[in-house]
Amino acid sequence: MVFLESVFGFFSHDMGIDLGTCNTLVYVRGEGIVLCEPSVVAVSQKDRRVLLKGQAVGERAKRMVGRTPGNFSAIRPIKDGVIADFEITEAMLKYFVGKVHNFSNWAKPRVVIAVPSGITEVEKRAVKESAINAKARKVWIISEPMAAAVGIGLPIDEPIGNMLVDIGGGTTEVAVISMMGMVHSKSIRTAGDEMDEAIMNYLRRQYNFIVGETTAERIKIAIGSAYPLEQETTIEVMGRDQVKGLPRSITVRSEEIREALKEPLDQIIGAVVETLENTPPELAGDIYTNGISMAGGGALLRGIDKLIQKETRGIPVHIADDPLKAVARGTGLFIEGIEDFEEFLEGGDEES
């Protein structure tokens, strides 16, 4: 059996997958991160058929969001970090895995998938079944905070407190990790998507001006901030007048977007403070000395490290290098050393 496992592992591209609300990243064993595409799929409205023939998955599908005719739509099958549409997620996974793996009937990949720490057992089972149905041979589950901590190189195998804040598209994960285990964690469904929605709502209230989620995300990336900037800036935005129904443009200031983002940022700060309050004193001392590490796309929001440092009474905050890929790198490191890490992973489910 061990011999067969080694043969299968040699011929199949074992992989780690960060199945994110906004983006899916795939790490192939021995190669690194080989795919990073939006978690978006174009679907026929008539029969819910995925439009794979035109490769309407990922980047191509994302460009269709808000721009499709009535006969099909571009949807995101992952909602708040969990599967909202099982069938479409399965098709998306099958497409992404197929792009990086040459299938045969006997050489299928073993997969480690990162999921939010707060999801239910039913939701975990849905993730595993989607991967099995997408041609995975064996599936393990790892929590996103653990994967991100490994991906950014935190010493989580040592008896010291490591605190991680991972702000993704659908969830924010806050965890204190020590000795390969999570001492305390908090998962909230407030993250990048809610920031985009907050911007859309602000523009509607203040200017009777309607923009889509793609434009709201562009505004956030261009001028969004969590803390006052040394030099405030502006952006001109195209959208639709809510009263007249006609296209128009407005100029938006970075101070306004910071105000728009206050509510979701307050919720994230609340999760960080609550986690610190529930951390044992010895580990809290480690965190105060070593600081808080940040990963995920939300870590790129200007000044969010300064805001967290201020609200935690001066605890240093470190943003990881290339934070968008931290979770994917972590799943990859687990799959690279799967024989050593298997006891720390959930599942190991095999296709039937």
Short mmCIF file of C-alpha atoms in Angstrom, two decimals:
data_model
loop_
_atom_site.label_atom_id
_atom_site.label_comp_id
_atom_site.label_asym_id
_atom_site.label_seq_id
_atom_site.Cartn_x
_atom_site.Cartn_y
_atom_site.Cartn_z
CA MET A 1 0.00 0.00 0.00
CA VAL A 2 2.83 2.40 0.86
CA PHE A 3 4.48 1.55 -2.48
CA LEU A 4 1.23 2.28 -4.36
CA GLU A 5 0.84 5.58 -2.50
CA SER A 6 4.35 6.63 -3.57
CA VAL A 7 3.70 5.62 -7.19
CA PHE A 8 0.41 7.54 -7.28
CA GLY A 9 2.10 10.54 -5.64
CA PHE A 10 4.87 10.49 -8.25
CA PHE A 11 2.56 10.47 -11.27
CA SER A 12 -0.16 12.78 -9.89
CA HIS A 13 0.33 16.47 -9.25
CA ASP A 14 -0.62 16.64 -5.55
CA MET A 15 -1.86 20.12 -4.80
CA GLY A 16 -2.93 22.65 -2.22
CA ILE A 17 -5.98 24.77 -2.95
CA ASP A 18 -7.05 28.09 -1.47
CA LEU A 19 -10.74 28.00 -2.42
CA GLY A 20 -11.50 31.65 -1.78
CA THR A 21 -14.64 33.74 -2.10
CA CYS A 22 -12.92 36.08 -4.56
CA ASN A 23 -10.01 34.03 -5.93
CA THR A 24 -8.96 30.40 -6.17
CA LEU A 25 -5.24 29.64 -5.99
CA VAL A 26 -3.66 26.27 -6.73
CA TYR A 27 -0.23 25.14 -5.50
CA VAL A 28 1.23 22.08 -7.23
CA ARG A 29 3.69 19.95 -5.29
CA GLY A 30 7.23 20.62 -6.47
CA GLU A 31 6.18 23.56 -8.66
CA GLY A 32 4.67 26.23 -6.40
CA ILE A 33 1.60 28.38 -7.11
CA VAL A 34 0.61 27.73 -10.71
CA LEU A 35 -2.89 29.21 -10.84
CA CYS A 36 -4.59 32.30 -9.41
CA GLU A 37 -7.97 33.11 -10.90
CA PRO A 38 -11.23 34.72 -9.74
CA SER A 39 -13.79 32.33 -8.27
CA VAL A 40 -16.36 33.29 -10.91
CA VAL A 41 -18.30 31.11 -13.35
CA ALA A 42 -20.52 32.01 -16.31
CA VAL A 43 -23.77 30.02 -16.19
CA SER A 44 -26.70 29.65 -18.57
CA GLN A 45 -29.86 31.07 -17.01
CA LYS A 46 -32.00 28.53 -18.85
CA ASP A 47 -30.52 25.25 -17.59
CA ARG A 48 -27.80 26.29 -15.09
CA ARG A 49 -25.19 24.88 -17.47
CA VAL A 50 -21.63 26.10 -16.92
CA LEU A 51 -20.30 27.70 -20.09
CA LEU A 52 -17.01 25.80 -20.11
CA LYS A 53 -16.84 25.60 -23.89
CA GLY A 54 -15.83 29.24 -24.08
CA GLN A 55 -13.68 28.88 -20.96
CA ALA A 56 -16.04 31.23 -19.13
CA VAL A 57 -14.48 30.49 -15.75
CA GLY A 58 -12.08 32.57 -13.71
CA GLU A 59 -10.60 35.74 -15.20
CA ARG A 60 -12.76 35.64 -18.32
CA ALA A 61 -15.92 35.16 -16.27
CA LYS A 62 -15.02 37.98 -13.87
CA ARG A 63 -14.88 40.43 -16.78
CA MET A 64 -18.51 39.49 -17.45
CA VAL A 65 -19.80 40.45 -13.98
CA GLY A 66 -22.50 43.10 -14.42
CA ARG A 67 -22.12 42.97 -18.21
CA THR A 68 -24.00 39.82 -19.23
CA PRO A 69 -27.21 39.59 -21.30
CA GLY A 70 -30.31 37.98 -19.83
CA ASN A 71 -29.65 34.47 -21.11
CA PHE A 72 -26.63 33.83 -18.87
CA SER A 73 -24.98 35.30 -15.80
CA ALA A 74 -21.58 35.43 -14.12
CA ILE A 75 -21.84 34.15 -10.56
CA ARG A 76 -19.56 33.50 -7.61
CA PRO A 77 -20.37 30.04 -6.19
CA ILE A 78 -18.38 30.64 -2.98
CA LYS A 79 -20.18 32.91 -0.51
CA ASP A 80 -18.62 34.09 2.76
CA GLY A 81 -15.86 31.52 2.38
CA VAL A 82 -18.19 28.51 1.98
CA ILE A 83 -19.91 26.77 -0.89
CA ALA A 84 -23.17 28.49 -1.80
CA ASP A 85 -23.72 26.49 -5.00
CA PHE A 86 -22.40 22.92 -4.84
CA GLU A 87 -22.85 22.04 -8.52
CA ILE A 88 -21.21 25.21 -9.86
CA THR A 89 -18.34 24.99 -7.35
CA GLU A 90 -17.68 21.42 -8.41
CA ALA A 91 -17.58 22.45 -12.08
CA MET A 92 -15.25 25.37 -11.28
CA LEU A 93 -12.90 23.17 -9.26
CA LYS A 94 -12.86 20.55 -12.01
CA TYR A 95 -11.94 23.23 -14.55
CA PHE A 96 -9.15 24.74 -12.42
CA VAL A 97 -7.69 21.38 -11.39
CA GLY A 98 -7.86 20.21 -14.99
CA LYS A 99 -5.82 23.24 -16.12
CA VAL A 100 -2.87 22.19 -13.99
CA HIS A 101 -3.21 18.41 -13.98
CA ASN A 102 -3.23 15.84 -16.78
CA PHE A 103 -5.78 13.29 -15.66
CA SER A 104 -5.62 9.56 -16.07
CA ASN A 105 -7.88 6.96 -14.54
CA TRP A 106 -5.23 5.88 -12.03
CA ALA A 107 -3.15 8.99 -11.36
CA LYS A 108 -5.28 11.57 -9.57
CA PRO A 109 -4.05 14.30 -7.22
CA ARG A 110 -4.13 14.30 -3.46
CA VAL A 111 -5.41 17.68 -2.29
CA VAL A 112 -5.18 19.90 0.79
CA ILE A 113 -7.92 22.57 0.82
CA ALA A 114 -8.03 25.59 3.14
CA VAL A 115 -11.40 26.55 4.64
CA PRO A 116 -12.53 29.21 7.15
CA SER A 117 -12.12 28.12 10.77
CA GLY A 118 -15.76 28.88 11.56
CA ILE A 119 -17.52 26.67 9.01
CA THR A 120 -19.73 23.76 10.02
CA GLU A 121 -19.07 20.03 9.56
CA VAL A 122 -21.72 19.99 6.83
CA GLU A 123 -19.91 22.78 4.99
CA LYS A 124 -16.59 20.93 5.34
CA ARG A 125 -18.19 17.82 3.90
CA ALA A 126 -19.44 19.85 0.92
CA VAL A 127 -15.89 21.07 0.24
CA LYS A 128 -14.48 17.54 0.42
CA GLU A 129 -17.17 16.10 -1.86
CA SER A 130 -16.66 18.86 -4.41
CA ALA A 131 -12.94 18.07 -4.56
CA ILE A 132 -13.54 14.31 -4.83
CA ASN A 133 -16.05 14.87 -7.63
CA ALA A 134 -13.52 17.16 -9.33
CA LYS A 135 -11.16 14.14 -9.65
CA ALA A 136 -9.16 14.42 -6.44
CA ARG A 137 -8.05 11.04 -5.09
CA LYS A 138 -7.69 12.02 -1.45
CA VAL A 139 -8.72 15.24 0.34
CA TRP A 140 -7.57 16.89 3.55
CA ILE A 141 -8.97 20.04 5.15
CA ILE A 142 -6.88 22.72 6.86
CA SER A 143 -8.14 25.91 8.50
CA GLU A 144 -7.25 29.12 6.69
CA PRO A 145 -5.50 30.71 9.71
CA MET A 146 -3.25 27.66 10.09
CA ALA A 147 -2.46 27.60 6.37
CA ALA A 148 -1.76 31.34 6.30
CA ALA A 149 0.48 31.12 9.37
CA VAL A 150 2.54 28.38 7.73
CA GLY A 151 2.54 30.29 4.45
CA ILE A 152 4.10 33.38 5.98
CA GLY A 153 6.61 31.45 8.06
CA LEU A 154 5.33 31.89 11.62
CA PRO A 155 6.94 29.47 14.15
CA ILE A 156 3.62 27.76 14.94
CA ASP A 157 5.32 24.53 16.05
CA GLU A 158 6.95 26.29 19.01
CA PRO A 159 5.38 26.97 22.46
CA ILE A 160 4.90 30.68 21.79
CA GLY A 161 1.87 32.74 20.87
CA ASN A 162 1.49 33.62 17.19
CA MET A 163 -1.43 35.88 16.24
CA LEU A 164 -2.71 36.04 12.69
CA VAL A 165 -5.35 38.23 11.04
CA ASP A 166 -6.35 36.96 7.59
CA ILE A 167 -8.77 39.27 5.74
CA GLY A 168 -10.07 37.56 2.64
CA GLY A 169 -12.96 38.28 0.33
CA GLY A 170 -15.73 36.59 2.32
CA THR A 171 -14.33 36.06 5.81
CA THR A 172 -11.88 37.54 8.27
CA GLU A 173 -10.01 34.93 10.30
CA VAL A 174 -8.35 35.89 13.57
CA ALA A 175 -6.42 33.22 15.43
CA VAL A 176 -3.81 32.66 18.11
CA ILE A 177 -1.69 29.61 17.28
CA SER A 178 0.82 27.69 19.39
CA MET A 179 2.30 24.17 19.15
CA MET A 180 0.52 23.43 15.84
CA GLY A 181 -2.90 24.16 17.32
CA MET A 182 -5.30 27.08 17.48
CA VAL A 183 -5.58 28.31 21.07
CA HIS A 184 -8.40 30.68 20.19
CA SER A 185 -9.93 31.74 16.89
CA LYS A 186 -12.66 34.01 15.62
CA SER A 187 -14.17 33.85 12.14
CA ILE A 188 -16.49 36.62 10.96
CA ARG A 189 -18.21 36.99 7.61
CA THR A 190 -17.07 40.58 7.23
CA ALA A 191 -14.19 41.10 4.81
CA GLY A 192 -13.39 42.46 1.34
CA ASP A 193 -16.86 41.89 -0.12
CA GLU A 194 -18.53 43.81 2.71
CA MET A 195 -16.06 46.67 2.16
CA ASP A 196 -17.10 46.83 -1.51
CA GLU A 197 -20.76 46.77 -0.49
CA ALA A 198 -20.16 49.55 2.04
CA ILE A 199 -18.69 51.72 -0.73
CA MET A 200 -21.67 51.03 -3.00
CA ASN A 201 -24.10 51.92 -0.21
CA TYR A 202 -22.22 55.12 0.67
CA LEU A 203 -22.27 56.40 -2.91
CA ARG A 204 -25.97 55.61 -3.18
CA ARG A 205 -26.77 57.48 0.04
CA GLN A 206 -24.52 60.49 -0.49
CA TYR A 207 -24.83 61.04 -4.23
CA ASN A 208 -27.83 59.01 -5.46
CA PHE A 209 -25.16 57.30 -7.52
CA ILE A 210 -25.14 53.60 -8.39
CA VAL A 211 -22.02 51.55 -9.17
CA GLY A 212 -21.48 47.81 -9.43
CA GLU A 213 -19.26 45.62 -7.27
CA THR A 214 -16.42 45.68 -9.81
CA THR A 215 -16.29 49.49 -9.72
CA ALA A 216 -16.57 49.52 -5.92
CA GLU A 217 -13.61 47.17 -5.68
CA ARG A 218 -11.63 49.38 -8.05
CA ILE A 219 -12.36 52.41 -5.85
CA LYS A 220 -11.26 50.50 -2.74
CA ILE A 221 -7.99 49.47 -4.36
CA ALA A 222 -7.29 52.90 -5.83
CA ILE A 223 -8.03 55.22 -2.89
CA GLY A 224 -9.36 53.08 -0.01
CA SER A 225 -7.72 53.40 3.41
CA ALA A 226 -8.26 52.49 7.03
CA TYR A 227 -6.14 55.31 8.49
CA PRO A 228 -5.55 58.93 7.45
CA LEU A 229 -3.15 59.18 4.51
CA GLU A 230 -0.17 61.50 4.34
CA GLN A 231 -1.59 62.77 1.08
CA GLU A 232 -5.30 62.28 0.47
CA THR A 233 -6.38 61.60 -3.10
CA THR A 234 -9.39 61.37 -5.40
CA ILE A 235 -10.76 59.23 -8.22
CA GLU A 236 -13.29 59.90 -10.96
CA VAL A 237 -15.96 57.22 -11.16
CA MET A 238 -18.52 56.36 -13.84
CA GLY A 239 -21.91 55.06 -12.78
CA ARG A 240 -25.64 55.67 -13.04
CA ASP A 241 -27.75 58.44 -11.54
CA GLN A 242 -30.31 56.79 -9.25
CA VAL A 243 -32.93 59.48 -9.85
CA LYS A 244 -32.62 60.18 -13.57
CA GLY A 245 -31.40 56.73 -14.54
CA LEU A 246 -28.73 58.19 -16.83
CA PRO A 247 -24.95 57.60 -16.84
CA ARG A 248 -22.81 60.22 -15.12
CA SER A 249 -19.48 60.60 -13.35
CA ILE A 250 -18.50 61.89 -9.95
CA THR A 251 -15.22 62.58 -8.17
CA VAL A 252 -14.79 60.71 -4.89
CA ARG A 253 -12.29 61.62 -2.15
CA SER A 254 -10.24 59.10 -0.17
CA GLU A 255 -11.57 60.60 3.09
CA GLU A 256 -15.10 59.65 2.00
CA ILE A 257 -14.14 56.06 1.22
CA ARG A 258 -12.45 55.77 4.61
CA GLU A 259 -15.72 56.91 6.19
CA ALA A 260 -17.63 54.36 4.08
CA LEU A 261 -15.35 51.57 5.28
CA LYS A 262 -15.67 52.42 8.97
CA GLU A 263 -18.43 49.92 9.79
CA PRO A 264 -16.80 46.78 8.33
CA LEU A 265 -13.43 47.85 9.75
CA ASP A 266 -14.97 48.29 13.21
CA GLN A 267 -16.26 44.70 13.01
CA ILE A 268 -12.81 43.41 12.07
CA ILE A 269 -11.19 45.39 14.92
CA GLY A 270 -13.81 43.94 17.27
CA ALA A 271 -12.83 40.40 16.28
CA VAL A 272 -9.13 41.19 16.87
CA VAL A 273 -9.79 42.69 20.32
CA GLU A 274 -12.10 39.82 21.32
CA THR A 275 -9.45 37.27 20.36
CA LEU A 276 -6.81 39.09 22.40
CA GLU A 277 -9.14 39.19 25.39
CA ASN A 278 -9.55 35.40 25.20
CA THR A 279 -5.84 34.66 24.87
CA PRO A 280 -4.02 33.16 27.90
CA PRO A 281 -1.73 35.73 29.59
CA GLU A 282 1.54 33.98 28.71
CA LEU A 283 0.67 33.83 25.02
CA ALA A 284 -0.68 37.39 25.11
CA GLY A 285 2.75 38.48 26.32
CA ASP A 286 4.36 36.79 23.31
CA ILE A 287 1.97 38.60 20.98
CA TYR A 288 2.66 41.96 22.59
CA THR A 289 6.40 41.35 22.03
CA ASN A 290 6.32 39.72 18.59
CA GLY A 291 3.30 41.48 17.16
CA ILE A 292 0.30 40.56 15.00
CA SER A 293 0.80 39.19 11.48
CA MET A 294 -1.59 40.01 8.65
CA ALA A 295 -2.43 38.07 5.49
CA GLY A 296 -5.12 38.06 2.81
CA GLY A 297 -6.09 40.70 0.27
CA GLY A 298 -7.54 42.93 2.98
CA ALA A 299 -4.05 43.36 4.43
CA LEU A 300 -3.28 45.51 1.38
CA LEU A 301 -5.80 48.19 2.43
CA ARG A 302 -3.75 51.29 3.16
CA GLY A 303 -3.17 51.96 6.85
CA ILE A 304 -4.97 48.90 8.19
CA ASP A 305 -1.83 47.92 10.11
CA LYS A 306 -1.72 51.36 11.72
CA LEU A 307 -5.41 51.16 12.65
CA ILE A 308 -5.04 47.75 14.31
CA GLN A 309 -1.91 48.87 16.15
CA LYS A 310 -3.76 51.92 17.45
CA GLU A 311 -6.84 49.96 18.56
CA THR A 312 -4.76 47.29 20.33
CA ARG A 313 -2.84 49.86 22.38
CA GLY A 314 0.40 49.68 20.43
CA ILE A 315 0.88 46.00 19.56
CA PRO A 316 3.15 45.89 16.47
CA VAL A 317 1.44 44.77 13.26
CA HIS A 318 3.34 43.11 10.40
CA ILE A 319 1.91 42.67 6.90
CA ALA A 320 3.15 39.51 5.20
CA ASP A 321 5.03 39.61 1.93
CA ASP A 322 2.55 38.94 -0.90
CA PRO A 323 -0.33 38.45 1.57
CA LEU A 324 -2.77 37.38 -1.16
CA LYS A 325 -0.87 34.12 -1.61
CA ALA A 326 -0.21 33.30 2.05
CA VAL A 327 -2.97 30.68 2.41
CA ALA A 328 -2.10 29.02 -0.91
CA ARG A 329 1.58 28.85 0.07
CA GLY A 330 0.57 27.28 3.37
CA THR A 331 -1.57 24.58 1.75
CA GLY A 332 1.36 23.92 -0.57
CA LEU A 333 3.81 23.47 2.28
CA PHE A 334 1.42 21.03 3.93
CA ILE A 335 1.10 18.98 0.73
CA GLU A 336 4.88 19.07 0.24
CA GLY A 337 5.33 17.45 3.66
CA ILE A 338 2.03 15.58 3.85
CA GLU A 339 3.61 12.53 5.49
CA ASP A 340 4.76 14.69 8.42
CA PHE A 341 1.67 16.89 8.68
CA GLU A 342 -1.17 14.42 8.09
CA GLU A 343 -1.98 14.17 11.82
CA PHE A 344 -2.66 17.92 11.93
CA LEU A 345 -5.11 17.84 8.99
CA GLU A 346 -8.76 16.86 8.89
CA GLY A 347 -10.11 14.22 6.58
CA GLY A 348 -7.95 12.26 4.24
CA ASP A 349 -11.18 11.25 2.50
CA GLU A 350 -10.67 9.15 -0.59
CA GLU A 351 -12.81 8.74 -3.66
CA SER A 352 -15.15 5.80 -3.40
#
